[in-house]
Short mmCIF file of C-alpha atoms in Angstrom, two decimals:
data_model
loop_
_atom_site.label_atom_id
_atom_site.label_comp_id
_atom_site.label_asym_id
_atom_site.label_seq_id
_atom_site.Cartn_x
_atom_site.Cartn_y
_atom_site.Cartn_z
CA MET A 1157 97.74 116.59 93.32
CA ILE A 1158 96.06 113.63 94.99
CA ALA A 1159 95.84 112.17 91.53
CA LEU A 1160 99.61 111.89 91.60
CA LEU A 1161 99.14 109.10 94.11
CA LEU A 1162 98.83 106.83 91.10
CA ILE A 1163 102.26 107.87 89.93
CA ALA A 1164 103.73 107.25 93.35
CA SER A 1165 102.18 103.78 93.56
CA LEU A 1166 102.84 102.70 89.97
CA GLY A 1167 106.54 103.07 89.37
CA PHE A 1168 106.42 102.58 85.60
CA LEU A 1169 104.84 106.03 85.13
CA GLY A 1170 107.50 108.67 84.57
CA THR A 1171 107.58 112.15 85.99
CA GLY A 1172 106.58 113.55 82.63
CA SER A 1173 103.08 112.14 83.19
CA ALA A 1174 102.60 113.99 86.48
CA HIS A 1175 101.07 117.13 85.05
CA ALA A 1176 98.35 115.16 83.23
CA TRP A 1177 96.58 114.46 86.52
CA THR A 1178 96.42 118.12 87.48
CA GLU A 1179 95.15 118.95 84.01
CA ARG A 1180 92.31 116.46 84.51
CA ALA A 1181 91.50 118.19 87.79
CA LEU A 1182 91.06 121.38 85.78
CA GLU A 1183 88.93 119.62 83.17
CA ALA A 1184 86.48 117.93 85.55
CA ALA A 1185 83.10 119.61 85.14
CA ASP A 1186 80.14 119.74 87.55
CA PRO A 1187 81.74 117.64 90.29
CA PHE A 1188 79.65 115.81 92.90
CA VAL A 1189 81.82 115.04 95.90
CA PHE A 1190 80.96 114.65 99.57
CA THR A 1191 82.98 117.20 101.54
CA PRO A 1192 85.72 115.03 103.09
CA ASN A 1193 86.98 117.34 105.86
CA ASP A 1194 86.91 120.91 107.16
CA LEU A 1195 89.58 122.22 104.78
CA ARG A 1196 88.54 125.62 103.40
CA LEU A 1197 89.77 128.19 100.92
CA LYS A 1198 91.08 130.37 103.76
CA ASP A 1199 93.64 127.61 104.50
CA PHE A 1200 95.45 128.36 101.22
CA THR A 1201 97.38 131.34 99.96
CA ILE A 1202 99.21 132.33 96.79
CA GLU A 1203 102.88 133.25 96.42
CA ALA A 1204 102.78 136.07 93.88
CA LEU A 1205 104.31 139.48 93.13
CA VAL A 1206 101.06 140.72 91.58
CA PRO A 1207 97.84 141.68 93.41
CA TRP A 1208 95.44 138.73 93.66
CA ARG A 1209 92.37 137.51 95.51
CA TRP A 1210 90.33 134.32 95.80
CA VAL A 1211 86.97 134.07 94.07
CA GLU A 1212 84.57 133.55 96.97
CA GLY A 1213 82.64 130.28 96.82
CA SER A 1214 84.97 128.76 94.21
CA PHE A 1215 86.57 126.16 96.51
CA GLU A 1216 85.52 122.62 95.56
CA TRP A 1217 86.67 119.02 95.51
CA VAL A 1218 86.80 116.95 92.34
CA ARG A 1219 87.42 113.22 91.91
CA ILE A 1220 89.79 112.21 89.13
CA GLU A 1221 89.75 108.89 87.28
CA ARG A 1222 86.87 107.73 89.50
CA ARG A 1223 89.29 107.59 92.38
CA PHE A 1224 91.39 110.58 93.37
CA LEU A 1225 90.15 113.65 95.25
CA VAL A 1226 91.63 117.02 94.27
CA PRO A 1227 90.75 120.48 95.71
CA ARG A 1228 90.65 123.42 93.34
CA ALA A 1229 89.54 127.06 93.31
CA ARG A 1230 89.68 130.21 91.20
CA ILE A 1231 91.74 133.37 91.66
CA ARG A 1232 91.64 136.87 90.18
CA VAL A 1233 94.95 138.58 89.44
CA GLN A 1234 95.48 142.19 88.42
CA LEU A 1235 97.53 142.42 85.21
CA PRO A 1236 98.12 144.93 82.42
CA PRO A 1237 95.81 144.17 79.47
CA GLY A 1238 97.42 141.79 76.99
CA THR A 1239 99.65 140.04 79.53
CA PRO A 1240 100.06 136.31 78.64
CA VAL A 1241 99.54 133.69 81.37
CA SER A 1242 100.22 129.95 81.12
CA TYR A 1243 99.18 127.19 83.52
CA ARG A 1244 99.34 123.43 83.04
CA GLY A 1245 99.40 123.64 79.27
CA ARG A 1246 96.64 126.25 79.15
CA HIS A 1247 97.22 129.75 77.85
CA PHE A 1248 95.32 132.85 78.96
CA GLU A 1249 95.60 136.51 78.11
CA SER A 1250 94.17 139.39 80.10
CA ARG A 1251 91.82 141.62 78.10
CA GLU A 1252 91.12 143.87 81.05
CA SER A 1253 92.97 144.84 84.21
CA GLU A 1254 91.87 141.65 86.00
CA LEU A 1255 92.04 137.99 84.91
CA GLU A 1256 90.23 135.07 86.54
CA LEU A 1257 92.04 131.70 86.53
CA PRO A 1258 91.46 128.15 87.84
CA VAL A 1259 94.05 126.79 90.28
CA VAL A 1260 94.59 123.29 91.63
CA LEU A 1261 95.40 123.65 95.33
CA SER A 1262 98.51 121.51 95.35
CA GLN A 1263 102.12 122.03 96.37
CA GLU A 1264 103.43 119.40 93.99
CA SER A 1265 106.52 120.39 92.08
CA GLY A 1266 105.70 122.29 88.90
CA ASN A 1267 102.24 123.44 89.95
CA GLU A 1268 102.69 127.11 89.10
CA LEU A 1269 101.25 129.83 86.89
CA ARG A 1270 103.64 131.79 84.71
CA ILE A 1271 102.85 135.43 83.97
CA GLY A 1272 104.55 137.30 81.19
CA GLY A 1273 106.71 136.34 78.23
CA ALA A 1274 110.51 135.96 78.23
CA SER A 1275 111.06 136.39 82.01
CA PRO A 1276 107.76 135.31 83.53
CA SER A 1277 106.67 135.89 87.11
CA VAL A 1278 105.58 132.74 88.95
CA ILE A 1279 102.45 132.18 91.06
CA ARG A 1280 102.35 129.16 93.39
CA PRO A 1281 99.53 127.92 95.63
CA ARG A 1282 100.55 127.28 99.23
CA PHE A 1283 98.88 125.52 102.15
CA LYS A 1284 98.78 127.90 105.11
CA PRO A 1285 96.18 126.78 107.68
CA GLN A 1286 94.47 129.36 109.85
CA ALA A 1287 93.89 126.79 112.61
CA PRO A 1288 94.42 123.04 113.14
CA LEU A 1289 91.93 120.96 111.16
CA LYS A 1290 89.34 118.93 113.03
CA GLN A 1291 89.94 116.06 110.61
CA PRO A 1292 93.47 116.40 109.22
CA ILE A 1293 93.53 112.90 107.66
CA ILE A 1294 90.91 111.92 105.08
CA LEU A 1295 90.27 108.18 104.91
CA ASP A 1296 88.84 107.41 101.49
CA ALA A 1297 85.77 105.18 101.19
CA SER A 1298 88.10 102.60 99.61
CA CYS A 1299 89.51 102.08 103.13
CA SER A 1300 86.14 101.45 104.80
CA SER A 1301 86.29 97.66 104.58
CA THR A 1302 89.97 97.44 105.55
CA PRO A 1303 91.57 97.20 109.01
CA LEU A 1304 93.60 100.38 108.44
CA ARG A 1305 93.81 102.62 111.49
CA ILE A 1306 95.58 105.98 111.74
CA GLN A 1307 96.90 107.70 114.83
CA ALA A 1308 97.68 111.35 114.16
CA PRO A 1309 97.68 113.20 117.48
CA SER A 1310 100.24 115.81 116.46
CA LEU A 1311 98.97 116.97 113.06
CA SER A 1312 98.33 120.68 113.51
CA ARG A 1313 99.89 122.22 110.40
CA SER A 1314 99.23 119.58 107.75
CA TRP A 1315 96.54 117.45 106.15
CA GLY A 1316 96.49 114.18 104.26
CA HIS A 1317 94.40 111.85 102.13
CA VAL A 1318 94.67 108.05 102.23
CA ILE A 1319 93.55 105.59 99.53
CA CYS A 1320 93.55 101.80 100.02
CA ARG A 1321 93.93 98.99 97.48
CA PRO A 1322 93.67 95.48 98.97
CA THR A 1323 95.11 92.78 96.71
CA HIS A 1324 95.05 89.00 96.98
CA PRO A 1325 98.16 87.56 95.30
CA ASN A 1326 98.02 83.88 94.44
CA GLN A 1327 100.43 81.78 96.52
CA GLU A 1328 101.29 78.12 96.80
CA THR A 1329 99.25 77.83 99.99
CA GLY A 1330 96.28 79.85 98.67
CA TYR A 1331 95.59 83.56 98.40
CA GLY A 1332 97.80 86.01 100.21
CA LEU A 1333 96.72 89.41 101.48
CA ARG A 1334 98.46 92.70 100.84
CA MET A 1335 97.19 96.25 101.06
CA ASP A 1336 98.79 99.10 99.16
CA VAL A 1337 98.18 102.53 100.65
CA ASP A 1338 98.72 105.84 98.87
CA LEU A 1339 99.15 108.85 101.14
CA LEU A 1340 99.08 112.48 100.08
CA TRP A 1341 100.58 114.64 102.81
CA GLU A 1342 100.49 118.42 102.49
CA SER A 1343 102.18 120.53 105.16
CA GLU A 1344 102.82 124.20 105.72
CA ASN A 1345 106.46 123.63 104.78
CA PRO A 1346 106.46 121.53 101.59
CA SER A 1347 110.27 121.31 101.49
CA GLU A 1348 110.39 119.18 104.65
CA PRO A 1349 111.17 115.54 103.76
CA VAL A 1350 108.99 112.65 104.92
CA ARG A 1351 110.61 109.89 106.96
CA ILE A 1352 109.11 106.42 107.15
CA GLY A 1353 110.73 104.86 110.17
CA SER A 1354 114.41 105.76 109.85
CA SER A 1355 114.39 106.10 106.04
CA LEU A 1356 113.52 108.98 103.74
CA SER A 1357 110.44 108.36 101.62
CA GLU A 1358 110.95 108.47 97.87
CA SER A 1359 108.28 110.59 96.20
CA VAL A 1360 107.98 111.69 92.59
CA ASP A 1361 106.21 114.94 93.43
CA GLY A 1362 107.28 115.52 97.04
CA ILE A 1363 103.80 115.21 98.56
CA THR A 1364 102.59 111.67 97.81
CA HIS A 1365 103.94 108.46 99.30
CA SER A 1366 103.22 104.75 98.96
CA LEU A 1367 103.19 102.03 101.62
CA SER A 1368 102.54 98.31 101.36
CA PHE A 1369 101.05 96.44 104.32
CA SER A 1370 101.22 92.70 104.88
CA GLY A 1371 101.34 90.32 107.82
CA ASN A 1372 105.07 91.06 108.12
CA THR A 1373 104.74 94.88 108.06
CA PRO A 1374 101.62 95.86 110.02
CA VAL A 1375 102.75 99.33 111.23
CA TYR A 1376 104.47 102.39 109.73
CA ASP A 1377 105.62 105.48 111.65
CA LEU A 1378 105.82 108.62 109.50
CA ALA A 1379 107.28 112.02 110.34
CA LYS A 1380 107.43 115.32 108.47
CA GLY A 1381 109.18 117.97 110.51
CA SER A 1382 107.27 118.25 113.79
CA GLU A 1383 104.23 116.49 112.32
CA SER A 1384 103.87 112.73 112.69
CA MET A 1385 101.40 109.89 112.31
CA THR A 1386 101.22 106.11 112.64
CA LEU A 1387 99.46 103.86 110.11
CA ALA A 1388 98.57 100.36 111.28
CA ALA A 1389 96.88 97.54 109.35
CA PRO A 1390 97.08 94.17 111.13
CA LEU A 1391 96.52 91.82 108.20
CA PRO A 1392 96.41 88.02 108.31
CA ASP A 1393 98.98 86.22 106.19
CA ARG A 1394 96.28 84.52 104.14
CA PHE A 1395 93.10 85.77 102.51
CA ARG A 1396 90.13 83.38 102.57
CA PRO A 1397 87.66 84.28 99.80
CA LEU A 1398 84.69 82.33 101.21
CA SER A 1399 82.77 84.05 104.00
CA VAL A 1400 79.71 82.73 105.84
CA SER A 1401 77.40 84.84 108.03
CA LEU A 1402 74.26 84.17 110.05
CA GLY A 1403 71.24 86.35 110.75
CA LEU A 1404 68.73 85.72 113.55
CA GLY A 1405 65.61 87.60 114.55
CA PRO A 1406 61.86 87.58 115.08
CA TYR A 1407 59.70 87.38 111.94
CA SER A 1408 56.01 87.42 111.32
CA HIS A 1409 55.81 84.16 109.37
CA MET A 1410 52.42 83.13 107.98
CA GLU A 1411 50.86 85.52 110.53
CA VAL A 1412 52.64 83.86 113.47
CA LEU A 1413 55.63 85.41 115.29
CA ARG A 1414 58.51 82.94 115.05
CA PRO A 1415 62.32 82.93 115.30
CA PHE A 1416 63.76 83.14 111.82
CA ALA A 1417 67.25 82.35 110.48
CA THR A 1418 69.06 83.61 107.40
CA VAL A 1419 72.38 82.20 106.21
CA TYR A 1420 74.65 84.11 103.81
CA ALA A 1421 77.71 82.79 101.99
CA ALA A 1422 79.85 84.67 99.47
CA TYR A 1423 82.89 83.74 97.41
CA LEU A 1424 84.87 86.79 96.28
CA PHE A 1425 86.45 86.73 92.81
CA ASN A 1426 87.19 90.48 92.78
CA ASP A 1427 85.58 93.75 93.83
CA ALA A 1428 83.12 93.64 90.93
CA LEU A 1429 82.26 89.93 90.87
CA LYS A 1430 81.33 87.37 93.51
CA MET A 1431 79.20 84.27 93.96
CA ALA A 1432 76.59 84.32 96.74
CA LEU A 1433 74.28 81.84 98.44
CA PHE A 1434 71.50 82.62 100.87
CA SER A 1435 68.99 80.52 102.76
CA ALA A 1436 66.04 81.72 104.84
CA PHE A 1437 63.76 79.59 107.01
CA PRO A 1438 61.66 79.73 110.21
CA VAL A 1439 63.09 77.84 113.19
CA ARG A 1440 60.38 75.22 113.60
CA LYS A 1441 59.46 71.67 112.63
CA SER A 1442 58.97 71.22 108.85
CA PRO A 1443 60.14 74.75 107.93
CA GLU A 1444 59.62 76.40 104.55
CA VAL A 1445 63.18 76.75 103.24
CA ASP A 1446 64.13 79.35 100.64
CA THR A 1447 67.62 78.90 99.15
CA GLY A 1448 69.21 80.81 96.28
CA VAL A 1449 72.54 80.82 94.43
CA TYR A 1450 73.49 83.97 92.54
CA VAL A 1451 76.33 85.70 90.75
CA ILE A 1452 76.62 89.34 91.86
CA VAL A 1453 77.95 91.57 89.09
CA GLU A 1454 78.70 95.27 89.57
CA GLN A 1455 77.00 97.45 86.94
CA PHE A 1456 77.57 100.98 88.19
CA ARG A 1457 79.77 102.85 90.65
CA GLY A 1458 79.37 106.58 91.17
CA ILE A 1459 78.14 109.44 93.38
CA ASP A 1460 81.65 110.08 94.68
CA GLU A 1461 82.47 106.37 94.31
CA ARG A 1462 80.20 105.49 97.24
CA VAL A 1463 77.12 104.08 95.50
CA THR A 1464 77.25 100.78 93.62
CA LEU A 1465 74.51 99.03 91.68
CA ASN A 1466 74.72 95.26 91.25
CA LEU A 1467 72.78 92.70 89.26
CA LEU A 1468 72.03 89.37 90.96
CA LEU A 1469 71.73 86.61 88.39
CA GLY A 1470 70.88 83.02 89.29
CA ALA A 1471 68.10 80.78 90.61
CA HIS A 1472 66.57 79.55 93.84
CA ALA A 1473 64.77 76.53 95.29
CA LEU A 1474 61.80 76.33 97.66
CA SER A 1475 61.19 73.38 99.95
CA PHE A 1476 57.87 73.14 101.83
CA ARG A 1477 55.23 70.71 103.08
CA SER A 1478 51.73 70.83 101.57
CA ASN A 1479 48.96 68.34 102.39
CA GLY A 1480 51.43 65.98 104.05
CA GLU A 1481 53.77 65.96 101.05
CA TYR A 1482 57.23 67.57 101.07
CA LEU A 1483 57.69 69.50 97.81
CA HIS A 1484 60.70 71.07 96.08
CA ARG A 1485 60.27 73.78 93.47
CA MET A 1486 62.80 75.67 91.35
CA SER A 1487 62.46 79.12 89.80
CA ALA A 1488 64.69 81.98 88.69
CA PRO A 1489 63.72 85.36 90.13
CA GLN A 1490 66.39 87.91 89.23
CA GLY A 1491 67.56 90.63 91.54
CA VAL A 1492 69.12 94.06 91.88
CA GLU A 1493 71.01 95.57 94.80
CA MET A 1494 72.21 99.09 95.59
CA SER A 1495 74.81 99.83 98.26
CA PHE A 1496 75.88 103.13 99.79
CA ARG A 1497 79.30 103.00 101.48
CA ASP A 1498 80.07 105.11 104.57
CA CYS A 1499 76.39 105.96 105.02
CA LEU A 1500 75.93 108.26 108.05
CA LEU A 1501 79.04 106.75 109.69
CA ARG A 1502 82.37 105.62 108.30
CA THR A 1503 82.61 101.84 107.75
CA GLN A 1504 78.80 101.55 107.87
CA ASN A 1505 77.03 100.63 104.64
CA LEU A 1506 73.38 100.84 103.61
CA THR A 1507 72.13 98.19 101.18
CA LEU A 1508 68.74 97.95 99.50
CA GLY A 1509 67.86 95.08 97.24
CA GLY A 1510 65.30 92.62 96.02
CA PHE A 1511 64.48 89.53 93.95
CA PHE A 1512 61.38 89.60 91.81
CA TYR A 1513 59.38 87.04 89.82
CA PRO A 1514 55.99 88.22 88.51
CA LYS A 1515 52.94 86.00 88.97
CA ILE A 1516 52.91 83.52 86.09
CA GLU A 1517 50.71 80.40 86.13
CA GLY A 1518 50.19 80.59 89.87
CA ARG A 1519 53.86 81.16 90.73
CA SER A 1520 55.33 84.42 92.10
CA TYR A 1521 58.22 85.50 94.29
CA VAL A 1522 59.27 88.72 96.03
CA ASN A 1523 62.18 89.07 98.44
CA THR A 1524 63.29 92.58 99.47
CA TRP A 1525 65.71 93.76 102.13
CA ILE A 1526 67.22 96.82 103.78
CA ARG A 1527 70.55 96.17 105.49
CA TYR A 1528 72.75 98.51 107.52
CA GLY A 1529 76.16 97.75 108.99
CA ASN A 1530 79.31 96.01 107.83
CA ALA A 1531 80.83 92.55 107.54
CA LYS A 1532 81.24 92.29 111.31
CA PHE A 1533 77.74 93.27 112.39
CA PHE A 1534 74.59 94.35 110.59
CA THR A 1535 70.85 94.70 111.03
CA GLU A 1536 68.43 93.76 108.26
CA PHE A 1537 64.75 94.18 107.60
CA ASN A 1538 63.48 91.49 105.23
CA PHE A 1539 60.16 90.93 103.45
CA ILE A 1540 59.50 87.65 101.62
CA ASN A 1541 56.28 86.72 99.83
CA TRP A 1542 56.00 83.75 97.49
CA GLN A 1543 53.39 81.49 95.97
CA GLU A 1544 53.63 78.07 94.28
CA PRO A 1545 50.95 75.99 92.50
CA VAL A 1546 50.07 72.67 94.19
CA SER A 1547 47.55 69.93 93.50
CA THR A 1548 44.90 71.56 95.67
CA GLY A 1549 45.38 75.08 94.24
CA SER A 1550 48.24 77.19 95.56
CA PHE A 1551 50.57 77.42 98.54
CA SER A 1552 51.74 80.84 99.69
CA VAL A 1553 54.05 82.15 102.39
CA LYS A 1554 54.53 85.69 103.67
CA SER A 1555 57.35 86.59 106.09
CA ALA A 1556 58.61 89.92 107.41
CA GLY A 1557 60.97 90.73 110.24
CA LEU A 1558 64.15 92.24 111.62
CA SER A 1559 67.33 90.22 112.14
CA ILE A 1560 70.81 90.77 113.53
CA GLY A 1561 73.68 89.44 111.40
CA PHE A 1562 77.25 88.47 112.25
CA PRO A 1563 80.06 86.42 110.64
CA LEU A 1564 80.46 82.72 111.36
CA PHE A 1565 83.73 81.83 109.61
CA ARG A 1566 85.94 82.29 106.55
CA ALA A 1567 87.35 79.42 104.52
CA LEU A 1568 89.30 78.25 101.43
#
């Protein structure tokens, strides 16, 4: 179902591959998915000439290929013993008067169970809502960091799921910016065509559609019978991979409350790799300056594709004044960072991380943080504690405080 979004967005896949995605929805075991909307089993029915009923509590969402969300459930049908049943390449046979079967809750073409041999009866799942959904459009977590906005005031008999894929094509003037959007749109009447503006949308399976946003095409109006929605993504013509942000706040620094500044810079190579620089220092004469340069490499993505674990590999430099002498020291504490997208609120992310260097020959370093927000605005609690050997023994600094962060500019 939703997995067929890939087929709609990648034209080189033929229609013969469509059923493979639904089969994977049947194969997915022990799914862990955050419930994306108020869709329930009662919003679906089955077209069948045989007695049937839903298995209570069997409705669930599964994520396919680490990306696509698919709802599924189980039904029980009453059949004469020995009746053959086939569904998505799977074959069943009733041994008793009732047979329990898995069903992917999709109205894509070909999603049907066949009962019997030479002239089989057909069972099809159908979307038939009992009441308008509170959240008819599901915005995937992949859209959290994008400017995509959806207006859907008239969706009362349909639901949809949107997935975003920002891309940065290389151009003569730098990097461009394009965002491909895959939309699954299920309605009570699946035979109604979808119109994008004044044109009919081409869809392999009849329920999934692909759009491409750029600076030249920031808005799409879609209609399906009496249902309609508007998708808008005002994108700049050029993507600038270097971003610089500033954080300001009160810190307890060496047991004195002082204003404290943190500067963050990041150069994006792709979603799983970027270069980062940070600098932290108290706003005062002769500040202790902590500056690091790191490569951030994604190691894990899971828990419904919302949690990522990154390694931070690099080195940092400390600059400080001790006994009238300004000193510069280098070391290489390594770090780890975990982020949780759409935490509590959509577009808001929770990040926990730290750099660590155990005490060796009088040198140690700890820098931990908890950050909540997004690229436009965030709050961060930071704790920094380091020690360096000097001629008179050791020099140590401890800082802890809360800062407010915001972007300064983008470049390159």
